[in-house]
Amino acid sequence: MTVRLRAHHLLCLLTYVGKGYSPAFTANYDVVVKRLAGGEDILIVSGPDDICAPLLNESEPHCLGESAAGRDDVAARDVGALLGQPIQAGDRFVLDASALARMRKAFSAGLTRQACSGCEWSGLCDIVAADGFSDTRL
Ligand code: SF4
C-alpha cells in the first residue's frame, strides 16, 4: 500500500503529537502514521491527500485553498533540497529513519520552516521541535 501525501505534510508529520482539527482528523492521522511506520511508501500528490481526507466534507475545506498549495510548493523546494531529490507529484519514496532524522534536524534549525509561515499550528510545532520531538507519533 502507498500513503498519498501532499508536500507540506512531509513537515507536519515531523511534529504530529495527536493534535488536530477534529477527533476524526486525528483518528485518521494516527492510521496514516501507523502505515508509514510500518514501511509503506509515499506517493507525492498535488492537492488533498490521505491526511486531508476527513476534512473534505466541510463546506470550504482549507485543503483546497491557495495557501495550502503555496505551502506545498515551498515545502517541496526545501525538503527536496535537503534530501537531494526532487519532491513533486508522482514521486514515490520511503521515509526511512535516516531521512526522518535529517528532516527533524533541519526543521529544528529553521531550514524548512518557510512553508509554515502563517500556519495556526506553528506555535505547537515550535514547542514540539524544541522538546526534541519526544512525544511525536511517527
Ligand atoms: S507549522 Fe503548520 S505547516 Fe508547519 S509543520 Fe506545523 S502544522 Fe505543518
JSON list of N, CA, C and O and ligand atoms in Angstrom, two decimals, residues 8 11-12 15 71 107 113 115-116 119-122 125, ligand 1:
[
{"chain": "A", "resi": 8, "resn": "HIS", "atom": "N", "xyz": [3.65, 19.56, 1.85]},
{"chain": "A", "resi": 8, "resn": "HIS", "atom": "CA", "xyz": [3.91, 20.19, 3.15]},
{"chain": "A", "resi": 8, "resn": "HIS", "atom": "C", "xyz": [3.59, 19.25, 4.31]},
{"chain": "A", "resi": 8, "resn": "HIS", "atom": "O", "xyz": [4.06, 19.49, 5.43]},
{"chain": "A", "resi": 11, "resn": "LEU", "atom": "N", "xyz": [6.43, 17.89, 6.34]},
{"chain": "A", "resi": 11, "resn": "LEU", "atom": "CA", "xyz": [6.86, 18.65, 7.52]},
{"chain": "A", "resi": 11, "resn": "LEU", "atom": "C", "xyz": [5.93, 18.39, 8.70]},
{"chain": "A", "resi": 11, "resn": "LEU", "atom": "O", "xyz": [6.37, 18.16, 9.82]},
{"chain": "A", "resi": 12, "resn": "CYS", "atom": "N", "xyz": [4.63, 18.43, 8.43]},
{"chain": "A", "resi": 12, "resn": "CYS", "atom": "CA", "xyz": [3.65, 18.27, 9.52]},
{"chain": "A", "resi": 12, "resn": "CYS", "atom": "C", "xyz": [3.80, 16.93, 10.23]},
{"chain": "A", "resi": 12, "resn": "CYS", "atom": "O", "xyz": [3.59, 16.83, 11.45]},
{"chain": "A", "resi": 15, "resn": "THR", "atom": "N", "xyz": [6.09, 16.67, 13.41]},
{"chain": "A", "resi": 15, "resn": "THR", "atom": "CA", "xyz": [5.71, 17.22, 14.72]},
{"chain": "A", "resi": 15, "resn": "THR", "atom": "C", "xyz": [4.33, 16.74, 15.19]},
{"chain": "A", "resi": 15, "resn": "THR", "atom": "O", "xyz": [3.81, 17.27, 16.17]},
{"chain": "A", "resi": 71, "resn": "ARG", "atom": "N", "xyz": [2.00, 26.35, 0.47]},
{"chain": "A", "resi": 71, "resn": "ARG", "atom": "CA", "xyz": [2.84, 25.63, 1.44]},
{"chain": "A", "resi": 71, "resn": "ARG", "atom": "C", "xyz": [3.49, 24.42, 0.79]},
{"chain": "A", "resi": 71, "resn": "ARG", "atom": "O", "xyz": [4.65, 24.10, 1.05]},
{"chain": "A", "resi": 107, "resn": "PHE", "atom": "N", "xyz": [14.37, 20.92, 10.40]},
{"chain": "A", "resi": 107, "resn": "PHE", "atom": "CA", "xyz": [13.17, 21.61, 10.89]},
{"chain": "A", "resi": 107, "resn": "PHE", "atom": "C", "xyz": [13.52, 22.41, 12.14]},
{"chain": "A", "resi": 107, "resn": "PHE", "atom": "O", "xyz": [13.17, 23.60, 12.26]},
{"chain": "A", "resi": 113, "resn": "ARG", "atom": "N", "xyz": [11.30, 25.78, 7.52]},
{"chain": "A", "resi": 113, "resn": "ARG", "atom": "CA", "xyz": [10.12, 26.33, 8.18]},
{"chain": "A", "resi": 113, "resn": "ARG", "atom": "C", "xyz": [9.41, 27.42, 7.38]},
{"chain": "A", "resi": 113, "resn": "ARG", "atom": "O", "xyz": [8.38, 27.91, 7.81]},
{"chain": "A", "resi": 115, "resn": "ALA", "atom": "N", "xyz": [7.66, 27.15, 4.83]},
{"chain": "A", "resi": 115, "resn": "ALA", "atom": "CA", "xyz": [6.33, 26.66, 4.46]},
{"chain": "A", "resi": 115, "resn": "ALA", "atom": "C", "xyz": [5.32, 26.82, 5.60]},
{"chain": "A", "resi": 115, "resn": "ALA", "atom": "O", "xyz": [4.11, 26.79, 5.36]},
{"chain": "A", "resi": 116, "resn": "CYS", "atom": "N", "xyz": [5.80, 26.97, 6.81]},
{"chain": "A", "resi": 116, "resn": "CYS", "atom": "CA", "xyz": [4.93, 27.07, 7.98]},
{"chain": "A", "resi": 116, "resn": "CYS", "atom": "C", "xyz": [4.42, 28.49, 8.22]},
{"chain": "A", "resi": 116, "resn": "CYS", "atom": "O", "xyz": [3.60, 28.70, 9.13]},
{"chain": "A", "resi": 119, "resn": "CYS", "atom": "N", "xyz": [0.82, 29.47, 9.54]},
{"chain": "A", "resi": 119, "resn": "CYS", "atom": "CA", "xyz": [0.05, 28.28, 9.95]},
{"chain": "A", "resi": 119, "resn": "CYS", "atom": "C", "xyz": [-0.37, 28.42, 11.41]},
{"chain": "A", "resi": 119, "resn": "CYS", "atom": "O", "xyz": [0.44, 28.76, 12.28]},
{"chain": "A", "resi": 120, "resn": "GLU", "atom": "N", "xyz": [-1.61, 28.09, 11.69]},
{"chain": "A", "resi": 120, "resn": "GLU", "atom": "CA", "xyz": [-2.14, 28.23, 13.05]},
{"chain": "A", "resi": 120, "resn": "GLU", "atom": "C", "xyz": [-1.48, 27.26, 14.03]},
{"chain": "A", "resi": 120, "resn": "GLU", "atom": "O", "xyz": [-1.58, 27.44, 15.25]},
{"chain": "A", "resi": 121, "resn": "TRP", "atom": "N", "xyz": [-0.85, 26.22, 13.53]},
{"chain": "A", "resi": 121, "resn": "TRP", "atom": "CA", "xyz": [-0.23, 25.22, 14.39]},
{"chain": "A", "resi": 121, "resn": "TRP", "atom": "C", "xyz": [1.25, 25.49, 14.64]},
{"chain": "A", "resi": 121, "resn": "TRP", "atom": "O", "xyz": [1.94, 24.70, 15.30]},
{"chain": "A", "resi": 122, "resn": "SER", "atom": "N", "xyz": [1.75, 26.58, 14.10]},
{"chain": "A", "resi": 122, "resn": "SER", "atom": "CA", "xyz": [3.19, 26.81, 14.14]},
{"chain": "A", "resi": 122, "resn": "SER", "atom": "C", "xyz": [3.74, 26.88, 15.57]},
{"chain": "A", "resi": 122, "resn": "SER", "atom": "O", "xyz": [4.84, 26.38, 15.84]},
{"chain": "A", "resi": 125, "resn": "CYS", "atom": "N", "xyz": [4.13, 23.41, 16.83]},
{"chain": "A", "resi": 125, "resn": "CYS", "atom": "CA", "xyz": [5.25, 22.75, 16.16]},
{"chain": "A", "resi": 125, "resn": "CYS", "atom": "C", "xyz": [6.58, 23.27, 16.68]},
{"chain": "A", "resi": 125, "resn": "CYS", "atom": "O", "xyz": [7.55, 22.51, 16.80]},
{"chain": "B", "resi": 1, "resn": "SF4", "atom": "S1", "xyz": [3.57, 24.78, 11.43]},
{"chain": "B", "resi": 1, "resn": "SF4", "atom": "FE1", "xyz": [1.82, 24.04, 10.24]},
{"chain": "B", "resi": 1, "resn": "SF4", "atom": "S2", "xyz": [2.65, 23.63, 8.19]},
{"chain": "B", "resi": 1, "resn": "SF4", "atom": "FE2", "xyz": [4.40, 23.74, 9.61]},
{"chain": "B", "resi": 1, "resn": "SF4", "atom": "S3", "xyz": [4.77, 21.64, 10.27]},
{"chain": "B", "resi": 1, "resn": "SF4", "atom": "FE3", "xyz": [3.43, 22.57, 11.79]},
{"chain": "B", "resi": 1, "resn": "SF4", "atom": "S4", "xyz": [1.35, 22.03, 11.13]},
{"chain": "B", "resi": 1, "resn": "SF4", "atom": "FE4", "xyz": [2.70, 21.70, 9.37]}
]
